[in-house]
Short mmCIF file of C-alpha atoms in Angstrom, two decimals:
data_model
loop_
_atom_site.label_atom_id
_atom_site.label_comp_id
_atom_site.label_asym_id
_atom_site.label_seq_id
_atom_site.Cartn_x
_atom_site.Cartn_y
_atom_site.Cartn_z
CA MET A 13 -3.35 -15.73 14.07
CA THR A 14 -2.93 -14.12 10.66
CA ARG A 15 -4.11 -10.51 10.58
CA ILE A 16 -5.56 -9.53 7.21
CA ALA A 17 -6.70 -6.02 6.32
CA MET A 18 -8.71 -5.06 3.25
CA VAL A 19 -8.64 -1.59 1.70
CA LEU A 20 -11.46 -0.33 -0.51
CA GLY A 21 -10.57 2.77 -2.48
CA ALA A 22 -6.83 2.14 -2.27
CA THR A 23 -6.04 4.58 -5.11
CA GLY A 24 -7.72 7.54 -3.42
CA LEU A 25 -6.19 10.22 -1.21
CA VAL A 26 -6.83 8.47 2.12
CA GLY A 27 -6.81 4.94 0.73
CA THR A 28 -3.30 5.33 -0.63
CA GLN A 29 -2.05 6.46 2.76
CA VAL A 30 -3.90 3.65 4.54
CA THR A 31 -2.41 1.01 2.25
CA GLU A 32 1.14 2.29 2.58
CA SER A 33 0.89 2.65 6.36
CA LEU A 34 -0.57 -0.81 6.83
CA LEU A 35 2.27 -2.34 4.83
CA ARG A 36 4.85 -0.43 6.86
CA SER A 37 3.32 -1.20 10.24
CA GLY A 38 4.50 -4.79 10.57
CA ILE A 39 1.30 -5.54 12.49
CA TRP A 40 -0.76 -6.73 9.52
CA ASP A 41 0.38 -9.89 7.77
CA GLU A 42 -1.56 -9.26 4.58
CA VAL A 43 -3.18 -6.23 2.97
CA ARG A 44 -5.79 -6.97 0.32
CA VAL A 45 -6.85 -4.18 -2.02
CA LEU A 46 -9.81 -4.27 -4.39
CA VAL A 47 -9.03 -2.02 -7.36
CA ARG A 48 -10.16 -1.27 -10.90
CA HIS A 49 -6.56 -1.05 -12.06
CA PRO A 50 -3.40 -2.55 -10.48
CA LEU A 51 -1.39 -0.39 -8.12
CA ASP A 52 2.15 0.48 -9.16
CA GLN A 53 3.40 -0.92 -5.89
CA LYS A 54 5.22 -4.07 -4.81
CA HIS A 55 5.30 -5.55 -1.33
CA PRO A 56 5.26 -9.17 -0.11
CA GLY A 57 2.24 -8.46 2.06
CA LEU A 58 0.23 -6.70 -0.65
CA LYS A 59 -2.42 -8.75 -2.47
CA GLN A 60 -4.14 -6.96 -5.33
CA PHE A 61 -7.47 -7.99 -6.82
CA VAL A 62 -8.67 -6.20 -9.94
CA ILE A 63 -12.47 -6.21 -9.97
CA ASN A 64 -15.50 -4.64 -11.57
CA TRP A 65 -17.27 -2.97 -8.67
CA ASP A 66 -20.63 -3.56 -10.32
CA GLU A 67 -19.92 -7.28 -9.99
CA LEU A 68 -18.72 -7.17 -6.39
CA GLU A 69 -21.08 -9.97 -5.33
CA GLN A 70 -19.00 -12.39 -7.40
CA HIS A 71 -15.94 -11.70 -5.24
CA GLY A 72 -17.32 -12.55 -1.82
CA ASN A 73 -14.56 -15.12 -1.25
CA LEU A 74 -12.03 -12.28 -1.04
CA PHE A 75 -13.54 -11.30 2.32
CA ASN A 76 -12.67 -14.66 3.89
CA GLY A 77 -10.30 -14.31 6.83
CA VAL A 78 -10.30 -10.51 6.82
CA SER A 79 -10.08 -8.92 10.26
CA ALA A 80 -10.69 -5.27 9.34
CA ILE A 81 -11.93 -3.38 6.32
CA PHE A 82 -10.82 0.18 5.60
CA CYS A 83 -13.43 1.75 3.31
CA CYS A 84 -12.05 4.86 1.62
CA LEU A 85 -14.34 4.86 -1.40
CA GLY A 86 -15.42 8.23 -2.70
CA THR A 87 -15.79 10.39 -5.79
CA THR A 88 -17.24 13.74 -6.80
CA ILE A 89 -20.45 14.46 -8.67
CA LYS A 90 -18.38 16.11 -11.42
CA LYS A 91 -16.23 13.01 -11.87
CA ALA A 92 -19.18 10.64 -11.50
CA GLY A 93 -21.21 12.55 -14.05
CA SER A 94 -24.52 12.40 -12.21
CA GLN A 95 -26.02 12.10 -8.76
CA SER A 96 -27.02 8.49 -9.40
CA ASN A 97 -23.44 7.56 -10.35
CA PHE A 98 -22.18 9.39 -7.29
CA GLU A 99 -24.55 7.41 -5.08
CA ARG A 100 -23.32 4.18 -6.64
CA VAL A 101 -19.74 4.87 -5.54
CA ASP A 102 -20.32 6.63 -2.21
CA LEU A 103 -23.37 4.74 -1.00
CA HIS A 104 -24.09 1.47 -2.79
CA TYR A 105 -20.55 0.13 -3.15
CA PRO A 106 -19.70 0.65 0.55
CA LEU A 107 -22.97 -0.96 1.64
CA GLN A 108 -22.53 -3.92 -0.71
CA ALA A 109 -18.99 -4.45 0.51
CA ALA A 110 -20.15 -4.15 4.12
CA ALA A 111 -22.88 -6.74 3.58
CA LEU A 112 -20.31 -9.18 2.20
CA ALA A 113 -17.99 -8.39 5.08
CA LYS A 114 -20.73 -9.12 7.59
CA LYS A 115 -21.57 -12.36 5.81
CA HIS A 116 -17.94 -13.45 6.05
CA GLN A 117 -17.67 -12.48 9.72
CA VAL A 118 -15.37 -9.49 9.38
CA LYS A 119 -15.21 -7.92 12.85
CA GLN A 120 -14.08 -4.35 12.18
CA PHE A 121 -15.33 -1.91 9.53
CA LEU A 122 -13.71 1.51 9.32
CA VAL A 123 -15.04 4.09 6.88
CA VAL A 124 -14.25 7.62 5.73
CA SER A 125 -17.43 9.69 5.75
CA SER A 126 -17.63 13.48 5.90
CA MET A 127 -18.20 16.33 8.28
CA GLY A 128 -21.90 17.17 8.38
CA ALA A 129 -23.04 13.74 7.20
CA SER A 130 -26.76 13.30 7.86
CA SER A 131 -29.49 11.40 6.04
CA LYS A 132 -31.77 14.39 6.74
CA SER A 133 -29.45 17.00 5.26
CA ARG A 134 -30.67 19.20 2.42
CA ASN A 135 -27.23 18.89 0.87
CA PHE A 136 -27.07 15.91 -1.48
CA TYR A 137 -23.46 15.05 -0.63
CA SER A 138 -24.02 15.14 3.13
CA ARG A 139 -27.31 13.26 2.78
CA THR A 140 -25.63 10.48 0.79
CA LYS A 141 -22.89 10.11 3.38
CA GLY A 142 -25.48 10.08 6.15
CA SER A 143 -27.45 7.33 4.42
CA MET A 144 -24.26 5.32 4.10
CA GLU A 145 -23.58 5.67 7.82
CA GLU A 146 -27.11 4.54 8.70
CA GLY A 147 -26.85 1.53 6.39
CA LEU A 148 -23.57 0.47 7.94
CA SER A 149 -24.90 0.88 11.47
CA ALA A 150 -27.81 -1.41 10.69
CA LEU A 151 -25.39 -4.27 9.92
CA GLU A 152 -24.21 -4.36 13.55
CA PHE A 153 -20.50 -5.00 13.13
CA GLN A 154 -18.54 -5.89 16.23
CA GLY A 155 -16.74 -2.61 15.65
CA LEU A 156 -17.95 0.15 13.29
CA HIS A 157 -15.76 3.24 13.12
CA ILE A 158 -16.93 6.28 11.17
CA PHE A 159 -14.44 9.06 10.46
CA ARG A 160 -15.80 12.51 9.59
CA PRO A 161 -12.87 14.67 8.45
CA SER A 162 -13.04 18.20 7.17
CA LEU A 163 -11.27 19.25 3.95
CA LEU A 164 -8.57 16.69 3.14
CA LEU A 165 -5.05 17.82 2.33
CA GLY A 166 -2.65 15.77 0.26
CA GLN A 167 -1.54 15.01 -3.27
CA ARG A 168 -4.37 13.50 -5.30
CA GLN A 169 -3.79 11.59 -8.51
CA GLU A 170 -6.42 13.70 -10.24
CA PHE A 171 -6.58 17.50 -10.18
CA ARG A 172 -9.55 19.08 -8.39
CA LEU A 173 -9.50 22.87 -8.82
CA GLY A 174 -12.01 23.65 -6.08
CA GLU A 175 -10.18 21.56 -3.53
CA GLN A 176 -6.80 23.00 -4.54
CA VAL A 177 -8.06 26.55 -4.01
CA ALA A 178 -9.73 25.67 -0.71
CA ALA A 179 -6.62 23.88 0.49
CA LYS A 180 -4.41 26.91 -0.21
CA LEU A 181 -6.80 29.19 1.62
CA MET A 182 -7.00 26.78 4.55
CA ARG A 183 -3.23 26.53 4.82
CA ALA A 184 -2.97 30.33 4.82
CA PHE A 185 -5.83 31.18 7.15
CA GLY A 186 -6.63 27.96 9.02
CA PHE A 187 -5.00 29.35 12.17
CA LEU A 188 -7.88 31.86 12.39
CA LEU A 189 -10.33 29.02 13.02
CA VAL A 190 -10.43 28.81 16.80
CA GLY A 191 -12.95 27.65 19.38
CA LYS A 192 -15.91 25.87 17.80
CA ALA A 193 -14.65 26.88 14.35
CA ALA A 194 -11.52 24.76 14.86
CA GLN A 195 -13.47 21.69 13.75
CA TYR A 196 -13.46 23.07 10.19
CA ARG A 197 -9.68 23.16 9.85
CA ALA A 198 -8.32 21.12 6.97
CA ILE A 199 -6.66 17.83 7.85
CA GLN A 200 -3.91 15.81 6.22
CA ALA A 201 -5.07 12.60 4.54
CA LYS A 202 -2.19 10.75 6.21
CA THR A 203 -3.54 11.84 9.61
CA VAL A 204 -6.95 10.37 8.82
CA ALA A 205 -5.30 7.18 7.57
CA GLN A 206 -3.19 6.82 10.71
CA ALA A 207 -6.21 7.44 12.93
CA MET A 208 -8.05 4.61 11.18
CA ILE A 209 -5.10 2.25 11.58
CA ASN A 210 -4.58 3.13 15.25
CA ILE A 211 -8.24 2.35 15.97
CA ALA A 212 -8.12 -0.91 13.99
CA ASN A 213 -5.01 -2.01 15.88
CA VAL A 214 -6.89 -1.67 19.16
CA GLY A 215 -10.06 -3.39 17.89
CA THR A 216 -12.54 -1.33 19.91
CA ARG A 217 -16.09 -2.69 19.91
CA GLY A 218 -19.28 -0.77 19.22
CA VAL A 219 -20.26 2.08 16.90
CA HIS A 220 -18.02 5.13 17.10
CA VAL A 221 -18.07 8.41 15.18
CA TYR A 222 -14.89 10.51 15.14
CA ASN A 223 -15.08 14.19 14.27
CA ASN A 224 -12.28 16.25 12.77
CA GLU A 225 -10.71 17.33 16.05
CA VAL A 226 -10.68 13.80 17.46
CA ILE A 227 -9.14 12.46 14.25
CA GLN A 228 -6.31 14.97 14.62
CA VAL A 229 -5.48 13.47 18.01
CA LEU A 230 -6.01 9.84 17.00
CA GLY A 231 -3.85 10.30 13.92
CA ILE A 232 -0.59 10.58 15.80
CA GLU A 233 1.71 7.79 14.60
CA ARG A 234 2.48 5.27 17.33
#
């Protein structure tokens, strides 16, 4: 049986790591990526599809035969320009892709959310992520895996001053976060990516939410 993975948000911090790790694993026969612009990457198992995300419904056939979807879509309000644009990327696109995945009988859906995600949060970012999680849960995938990391560490393609400052502080003083505070320690994007892949390789059924500390353990390369 051919194992096909699809990565959404393959140019992002976690998505890049997921794509590269899937291609290296030797477990997945094909890795499909939906992108706005082609990746500067060559691999016999990599299949790139340049799309307009606002016309995603026209590309439903790309979900045929996919076993697992790794959704790493995400932006910032600053980059998006407005809350409505942010919601389009972090809420509507993932839910539209998930609906197509469900229609085409994709079994596993793995998504990067955020620590503190809750549809009842007063924080707009956390509330948007929480709404996304609820929407995905309602689709009843055979396996839905929600990853809630803390601050992500890694080399982004675009510069984010706030994250760069926070990352430096976390690297310097993260060891002070102990006990319950340990859940707020920054985490490497490659660790999150590997955790997602390890879970997909097992194919666990049901809805599962993984917090930062669990991701650290699950992200050990096997």
